[in-house]
Amino acid sequence: MDVQSYMPVQPGVGMEENFLSLDDILLSQERLPCRTETTFPRLGFLEKSSDTRDIPEGSKMEMPLWLAKGLYERKRRVLSVELPKVYREGWRTVFSADPTVVDLHKMGPYYYGLGSQLLHFQNPENPEIAQAVLQTFIGRFRRTMDSAQNAYNEDTSALVEPLDSLERALFRVGQGGLNAFQRWETGSASRLTASSLVLNYRKRKITDLQD
Amino acid sequence: MDPSEVEFLSEKETVTIIPNFSLDKIYLIGGDLGPFNPGLPVDVPVWLALNLKQRQKCRIVPPDWMDVVKLEQIRDQERKEETFAPIPSPYYMELTKLLLNHASDNIPKADEIRTLVKDIWDTRVAKLRLSADSFISLQEAHAKLDNLTLMEINTTRMFLLDSLNCMYKLRSNMQPGSSATRSQDY
């Protein structure tokens, strides 16, 4: 109802990101720990900690995902990308134990998106990462659904807080369906009400305008 | 799709009314109605029945499933069965709401009917949620839901479809050598 004329580009979720999706652009800013495998001449200014002119081979640095993706090549080793700790074995075990207790917003907030994007970097643990991301989604689905469909007219900030941005979008959609149904059932959908904008709008006095 | 649009579709269902006026057969674009004679039952679409009722031109005969005993049976069957039980009308929720809101004086035991229908709805929606959860956790790709009504599907459709879409994408990550991996390899 309120989103019909506003259709933002949805995030791509999988390995392909959507070029115009704002969520995917924000996701591509996430930093990844990298190790350079060649010298990067005259790019020393990128690294704040040292004041050399070049970035020497083998130095460890953090790069945004978009840059790492652009520089990474399978054949010519320019840099190698290490896994952020959320995707390493230890955390994967935590996720497999009980995915619902983890605060994915703190871990992410693009846990699923970044996990999918990491698969570009030919890591030997790729199958495990993909599996862990999928299982986490499945394990948390029930909770997202239940909280979205039982939350009519109540404060949802506590429910939404530990959710990944993808889950938040799902939560909003689920709640939208519930709300629309409740509005219909109580009959408030057919009643005309003043827009909240108008209610908050204070009439300006003529004296304000003259100042 | 908004619930009011589902309600719009449900208003095409026919219901029997007993008019208190006479009118010749009317030729509407979707079919002929009438003739209307005082005291003689006639089948009309719900939207017309409600309009005539509001103008106090008719009395509405409730559909035969809108009955406390029958609804109790349906409710008990719904609770017993694991899958969705057949439902008397594909628009039971909408018709109950419309008829009870506008013609509750023509429907005996309106309050009990309202409660029963609400119970049936709650049972079915809880079942729907349960089956959606097992659908996701078993990573199924298709399902058959014959006895669900449009209103039930509509409340959860966007959520379930978006979730399945996400799950599909996360699952296709696991296939190595998909188009995405190859495009990186110039």
PDB file of C-alpha atoms in Angstrom, chain A residues 1 4 11-16 18 69 72-75 112-113 115-116 119-120 122 127 130-131 133-135 137-138 141-142 144-146 148-150 166 169-171 173-175 177-178 180-187 189-190, chain B residues 1-5 7 93-95 97-98 101 118 121 125-126 128-130 132-133 136-139 151 154-160 162-175 178-186:
ATOM      1  CA  MET A   1       0.000   0.000   0.000  1.00  0.00           C
ATOM      2  CA  GLN A   4       3.498   0.772  -4.559  1.00  0.00           C
ATOM      3  CA  PRO A  11      19.705  -6.691  -3.126  1.00  0.00           C
ATOM      4  CA  GLY A  12      21.010  -9.546  -5.235  1.00  0.00           C
ATOM      5  CA  VAL A  13      21.655 -11.843  -2.222  1.00  0.00           C
ATOM      6  CA  GLY A  14      23.526 -14.495  -4.227  1.00  0.00           C
ATOM      7  CA  MET A  15      26.932 -14.252  -5.840  1.00  0.00           C
ATOM      8  CA  GLU A  16      25.737 -11.674  -8.350  1.00  0.00           C
ATOM      9  CA  ASN A  18      22.553  -5.921  -8.237  1.00  0.00           C
ATOM     10  CA  LYS A  69      36.904  -8.226  -5.943  1.00  0.00           C
ATOM     11  CA  TYR A  72      41.475 -10.523  -7.257  1.00  0.00           C
ATOM     12  CA  GLU A  73      42.362 -12.877 -10.062  1.00  0.00           C
ATOM     13  CA  ARG A  74      42.707 -16.574  -9.951  1.00  0.00           C
ATOM     14  CA  LYS A  75      45.687 -16.902 -12.247  1.00  0.00           C
ATOM     15  CA  TYR A 112      24.260 -13.486   4.006  1.00  0.00           C
ATOM     16  CA  GLY A 113      25.297 -11.078   1.281  1.00  0.00           C
ATOM     17  CA  GLY A 115      29.029 -14.694   2.800  1.00  0.00           C
ATOM     18  CA  SER A 116      27.840 -15.164  -0.757  1.00  0.00           C
ATOM     19  CA  LEU A 119      32.716 -17.257  -2.601  1.00  0.00           C
ATOM     20  CA  HIS A 120      34.357 -15.279  -5.393  1.00  0.00           C
ATOM     21  CA  GLN A 122      38.337 -19.397  -4.390  1.00  0.00           C
ATOM     22  CA  PRO A 127      31.530 -25.230   0.224  1.00  0.00           C
ATOM     23  CA  ALA A 130      27.974 -21.631   1.479  1.00  0.00           C
ATOM     24  CA  GLN A 131      26.504 -24.444   3.524  1.00  0.00           C
ATOM     25  CA  VAL A 133      25.198 -19.417   5.349  1.00  0.00           C
ATOM     26  CA  LEU A 134      22.303 -21.423   3.972  1.00  0.00           C
ATOM     27  CA  GLN A 135      21.799 -23.392   7.168  1.00  0.00           C
ATOM     28  CA  PHE A 137      19.138 -18.741   7.080  1.00  0.00           C
ATOM     29  CA  ILE A 138      17.028 -21.867   7.400  1.00  0.00           C
ATOM     30  CA  PHE A 141      13.607 -18.551   9.332  1.00  0.00           C
ATOM     31  CA  ARG A 142      11.090 -19.780  11.867  1.00  0.00           C
ATOM     32  CA  THR A 144      11.793 -14.331  11.730  1.00  0.00           C
ATOM     33  CA  MET A 145       8.432 -15.582  10.554  1.00  0.00           C
ATOM     34  CA  ASP A 146       6.933 -15.988  13.989  1.00  0.00           C
ATOM     35  CA  ALA A 148       6.885 -10.937  12.053  1.00  0.00           C
ATOM     36  CA  GLN A 149       3.462 -12.512  12.094  1.00  0.00           C
ATOM     37  CA  ASN A 150       2.725 -12.072  15.748  1.00  0.00           C
ATOM     38  CA  LEU A 166      18.131  -9.298   4.619  1.00  0.00           C
ATOM     39  CA  ALA A 169      13.521  -6.806   4.842  1.00  0.00           C
ATOM     40  CA  LEU A 170      11.738 -10.139   5.152  1.00  0.00           C
ATOM     41  CA  PHE A 171      10.426  -9.136   8.556  1.00  0.00           C
ATOM     42  CA  VAL A 173       7.303  -7.864   4.310  1.00  0.00           C
ATOM     43  CA  GLY A 174       5.832 -10.427   6.696  1.00  0.00           C
ATOM     44  CA  GLN A 175       4.564  -7.744   8.993  1.00  0.00           C
ATOM     45  CA  GLY A 177       0.958  -8.899   5.186  1.00  0.00           C
ATOM     46  CA  LEU A 178      -0.241  -9.251   8.743  1.00  0.00           C
ATOM     47  CA  ALA A 180      -2.900  -5.395   5.897  1.00  0.00           C
ATOM     48  CA  PHE A 181      -5.026  -8.331   6.982  1.00  0.00           C
ATOM     49  CA  GLN A 182      -5.675  -6.890  10.438  1.00  0.00           C
ATOM     50  CA  ARG A 183      -6.563  -3.545   8.964  1.00  0.00           C
ATOM     51  CA  TRP A 184      -9.023  -5.238   6.686  1.00  0.00           C
ATOM     52  CA  GLU A 185     -10.485  -7.368   9.433  1.00  0.00           C
ATOM     53  CA  THR A 186     -11.037  -4.529  11.848  1.00  0.00           C
ATOM     54  CA  GLY A 187     -12.497  -2.485   9.061  1.00  0.00           C
ATOM     55  CA  ALA A 189      -8.968  -0.162   5.761  1.00  0.00           C
ATOM     56  CA  SER A 190     -12.269   1.138   4.515  1.00  0.00           C
TER      57      SER A 190
ATOM     58  CA  MET B   1      -2.459  -7.752  -3.362  1.00  0.00           C
ATOM     59  CA  ASP B   2      -4.374  -6.046  -0.621  1.00  0.00           C
ATOM     60  CA  PRO B   3      -7.006  -7.889   1.454  1.00  0.00           C
ATOM     61  CA  SER B   4      -9.592  -5.453   0.150  1.00  0.00           C
ATOM     62  CA  GLU B   5      -8.858  -6.695  -3.356  1.00  0.00           C
ATOM     63  CA  GLU B   7     -12.656  -9.057  -0.693  1.00  0.00           C
ATOM     64  CA  MET B  93     -13.486 -15.423   5.794  1.00  0.00           C
ATOM     65  CA  GLU B  94     -14.586 -12.586   3.543  1.00  0.00           C
ATOM     66  CA  LEU B  95     -18.205 -13.700   3.326  1.00  0.00           C
ATOM     67  CA  LYS B  97     -17.060 -10.651   7.605  1.00  0.00           C
ATOM     68  CA  LEU B  98     -19.229  -8.998   4.988  1.00  0.00           C
ATOM     69  CA  ASN B 101     -21.073  -6.774   9.404  1.00  0.00           C
ATOM     70  CA  LYS B 118     -12.120 -16.898  13.681  1.00  0.00           C
ATOM     71  CA  TRP B 121      -8.919 -19.125  10.567  1.00  0.00           C
ATOM     72  CA  VAL B 125      -2.978 -19.879   9.755  1.00  0.00           C
ATOM     73  CA  ALA B 126      -1.016 -21.593  12.515  1.00  0.00           C
ATOM     74  CA  LEU B 128       0.194 -22.626   7.404  1.00  0.00           C
ATOM     75  CA  ARG B 129       3.051 -21.233   9.440  1.00  0.00           C
ATOM     76  CA  LEU B 130       4.048 -24.680  10.614  1.00  0.00           C
ATOM     77  CA  ALA B 132       5.963 -23.078   5.773  1.00  0.00           C
ATOM     78  CA  ASP B 133       8.607 -23.733   8.389  1.00  0.00           C
ATOM     79  CA  ILE B 136      11.864 -24.244   4.365  1.00  0.00           C
ATOM     80  CA  SER B 137      13.805 -26.482   6.711  1.00  0.00           C
ATOM     81  CA  LEU B 138      13.459 -29.473   4.407  1.00  0.00           C
ATOM     82  CA  GLN B 139      14.537 -27.203   1.534  1.00  0.00           C
ATOM     83  CA  MET B 151      -7.125 -14.743   1.728  1.00  0.00           C
ATOM     84  CA  ASN B 154      -2.442 -13.624   0.485  1.00  0.00           C
ATOM     85  CA  THR B 155      -1.505 -12.833   4.093  1.00  0.00           C
ATOM     86  CA  THR B 156       1.735 -14.769   3.894  1.00  0.00           C
ATOM     87  CA  ARG B 157       2.515 -14.867   0.210  1.00  0.00           C
ATOM     88  CA  MET B 158       4.986 -12.016  -0.113  1.00  0.00           C
ATOM     89  CA  PHE B 159       6.888 -13.135   2.943  1.00  0.00           C
ATOM     90  CA  LEU B 160       7.111 -16.754   1.898  1.00  0.00           C
ATOM     91  CA  ASP B 162      10.752 -13.533  -0.674  1.00  0.00           C
ATOM     92  CA  SER B 163      12.149 -16.059   1.784  1.00  0.00           C
ATOM     93  CA  LEU B 164      12.117 -18.820  -0.787  1.00  0.00           C
ATOM     94  CA  ASN B 165      13.795 -16.523  -3.236  1.00  0.00           C
ATOM     95  CA  CYS B 166      16.585 -15.802  -0.758  1.00  0.00           C
ATOM     96  CA  MET B 167      16.919 -19.460   0.055  1.00  0.00           C
ATOM     97  CA  TYR B 168      17.128 -20.346  -3.613  1.00  0.00           C
ATOM     98  CA  LYS B 169      19.937 -17.875  -4.130  1.00  0.00           C
ATOM     99  CA  LEU B 170      21.836 -19.007  -1.065  1.00  0.00           C
ATOM    100  CA  ARG B 171      21.430 -22.565  -2.231  1.00  0.00           C
ATOM    101  CA  SER B 172      22.650 -21.876  -5.739  1.00  0.00           C
ATOM    102  CA  ASN B 173      25.813 -20.473  -4.148  1.00  0.00           C
ATOM    103  CA  MET B 174      26.772 -24.026  -3.404  1.00  0.00           C
ATOM    104  CA  GLN B 175      26.867 -25.129  -7.008  1.00  0.00           C
ATOM    105  CA  SER B 178      27.826 -21.381 -11.750  1.00  0.00           C
ATOM    106  CA  SER B 179      27.822 -18.421 -14.108  1.00  0.00           C
ATOM    107  CA  ALA B 180      29.008 -16.079 -11.376  1.00  0.00           C
ATOM    108  CA  THR B 181      32.267 -17.919 -10.782  1.00  0.00           C
ATOM    109  CA  ARG B 182      33.064 -18.139 -14.436  1.00  0.00           C
ATOM    110  CA  SER B 183      32.524 -14.461 -15.137  1.00  0.00           C
ATOM    111  CA  GLN B 184      35.394 -13.665 -12.783  1.00  0.00           C
ATOM    112  CA  ASP B 185      37.765 -15.739 -14.853  1.00  0.00           C
ATOM    113  CA  TYR B 186      38.480 -13.563 -17.865  1.00  0.00           C
TER     114      TYR B 186
END
